């Protein structure tokens, strides 16, 4: 299966479940396929549902890195600072 097919399957499945692992896998697939904007938006949507400070920090790092790749350095810095301090978004 191609990456596009895998992403399409993940998107379809994600609509039917609130499984955090599935949604973070979809966000990572977006990121890996160069869809940084979609990845960032999904990570940001998922952040309020995350209890683990470690996972939250990892997701905030991904948000910051996506902003960096989108050339939005101010937002990248803000997200990375939150990741360092483990503060929720």
Short mmCIF file of C-alpha atoms in Angstrom, two decimals:
data_model
loop_
_atom_site.label_atom_id
_atom_site.label_comp_id
_atom_site.label_asym_id
_atom_site.label_seq_id
_atom_site.Cartn_x
_atom_site.Cartn_y
_atom_site.Cartn_z
CA UNK A 1 0.00 0.00 0.00
CA UNK A 2 1.17 3.52 -0.74
CA UNK A 3 1.60 6.15 1.93
CA UNK A 4 -1.47 7.96 0.60
CA UNK A 5 -3.54 4.79 1.00
CA UNK A 6 -2.27 4.28 4.53
CA UNK A 7 -3.10 7.89 5.45
CA UNK A 8 -6.57 7.52 3.91
CA UNK A 9 -7.17 4.36 5.96
CA UNK A 10 -5.96 6.08 9.13
CA UNK A 11 -8.22 9.08 8.42
CA UNK A 12 -11.26 6.83 7.92
CA UNK A 13 -10.53 4.85 11.06
CA UNK A 14 -9.79 8.00 13.10
CA UNK A 15 -13.27 9.34 12.32
CA UNK A 16 -14.78 6.30 14.03
CA UNK A 17 -12.69 6.30 17.20
CA UNK A 18 -11.21 8.59 19.83
CA UNK A 19 -8.14 6.37 20.22
CA UNK A 20 -5.28 8.76 21.03
CA UNK A 21 -2.67 6.33 19.70
CA UNK A 22 -4.41 6.12 16.33
CA UNK A 23 -4.73 9.89 16.07
CA UNK A 24 -1.09 10.49 16.98
CA UNK A 25 -0.09 7.86 14.41
CA UNK A 26 -2.12 9.77 11.81
CA UNK A 27 -0.43 13.04 12.82
CA UNK A 28 2.98 11.40 12.47
CA UNK A 29 2.00 9.99 9.06
CA UNK A 30 1.00 13.49 7.96
CA UNK A 31 4.33 14.81 9.21
CA UNK A 32 6.37 12.06 7.56
CA UNK A 33 4.57 12.66 4.26
CA UNK A 34 5.31 16.40 4.37
CA UNK A 35 1.85 17.56 5.41
CA UNK A 36 3.21 19.62 8.29
CA UNK A 37 0.18 21.91 8.52
CA UNK A 38 -2.21 18.93 8.88
CA UNK A 39 0.12 17.28 11.40
CA UNK A 40 0.37 20.44 13.49
CA UNK A 41 -3.37 21.01 13.50
CA UNK A 42 -4.05 17.44 14.60
CA UNK A 43 -1.41 17.56 17.35
CA UNK A 44 -2.91 20.83 18.58
CA UNK A 45 -6.39 19.32 18.57
CA UNK A 46 -5.16 16.31 20.58
CA UNK A 47 -3.15 18.23 23.21
CA UNK A 48 -6.09 18.92 25.56
CA UNK A 49 -6.82 15.18 25.69
CA UNK A 50 -3.29 14.21 26.79
CA UNK A 51 -2.65 13.61 30.48
CA UNK A 52 0.96 12.47 30.26
CA UNK A 53 3.40 15.37 30.59
CA UNK A 54 5.97 13.39 28.62
CA UNK A 55 3.60 12.78 25.70
CA UNK A 56 2.40 16.38 25.88
CA UNK A 57 6.00 17.61 25.68
CA UNK A 58 6.66 15.36 22.68
CA UNK A 59 3.56 16.63 20.92
CA UNK A 60 4.43 20.25 21.69
CA UNK A 61 7.88 19.61 20.22
CA UNK A 62 6.22 18.27 17.05
CA UNK A 63 3.96 21.34 16.92
CA UNK A 64 7.02 23.58 17.27
CA UNK A 65 8.93 21.69 14.62
CA UNK A 66 5.96 21.92 12.24
CA UNK A 67 5.80 25.67 12.79
CA UNK A 68 9.55 25.84 12.11
CA UNK A 69 9.12 23.95 8.84
CA UNK A 70 6.24 26.30 7.97
CA UNK A 71 8.67 29.21 8.54
CA UNK A 72 6.65 30.58 11.48
CA UNK A 73 9.56 31.03 13.84
CA UNK A 74 7.70 32.96 16.55
CA UNK A 75 5.09 30.21 16.92
CA UNK A 76 7.82 27.57 16.72
CA UNK A 77 9.71 29.19 19.59
CA UNK A 78 6.53 29.49 21.66
CA UNK A 79 5.62 25.81 21.21
CA UNK A 80 9.17 24.64 21.89
CA UNK A 81 9.34 26.71 25.09
CA UNK A 82 6.11 25.03 26.24
CA UNK A 83 7.60 21.64 25.39
CA UNK A 84 10.66 22.39 27.51
CA UNK A 85 8.58 23.44 30.50
CA UNK A 86 5.89 20.76 29.97
CA UNK A 87 3.15 23.36 30.08
CA UNK A 88 -0.11 22.50 28.36
CA UNK A 89 -0.94 24.36 25.19
#
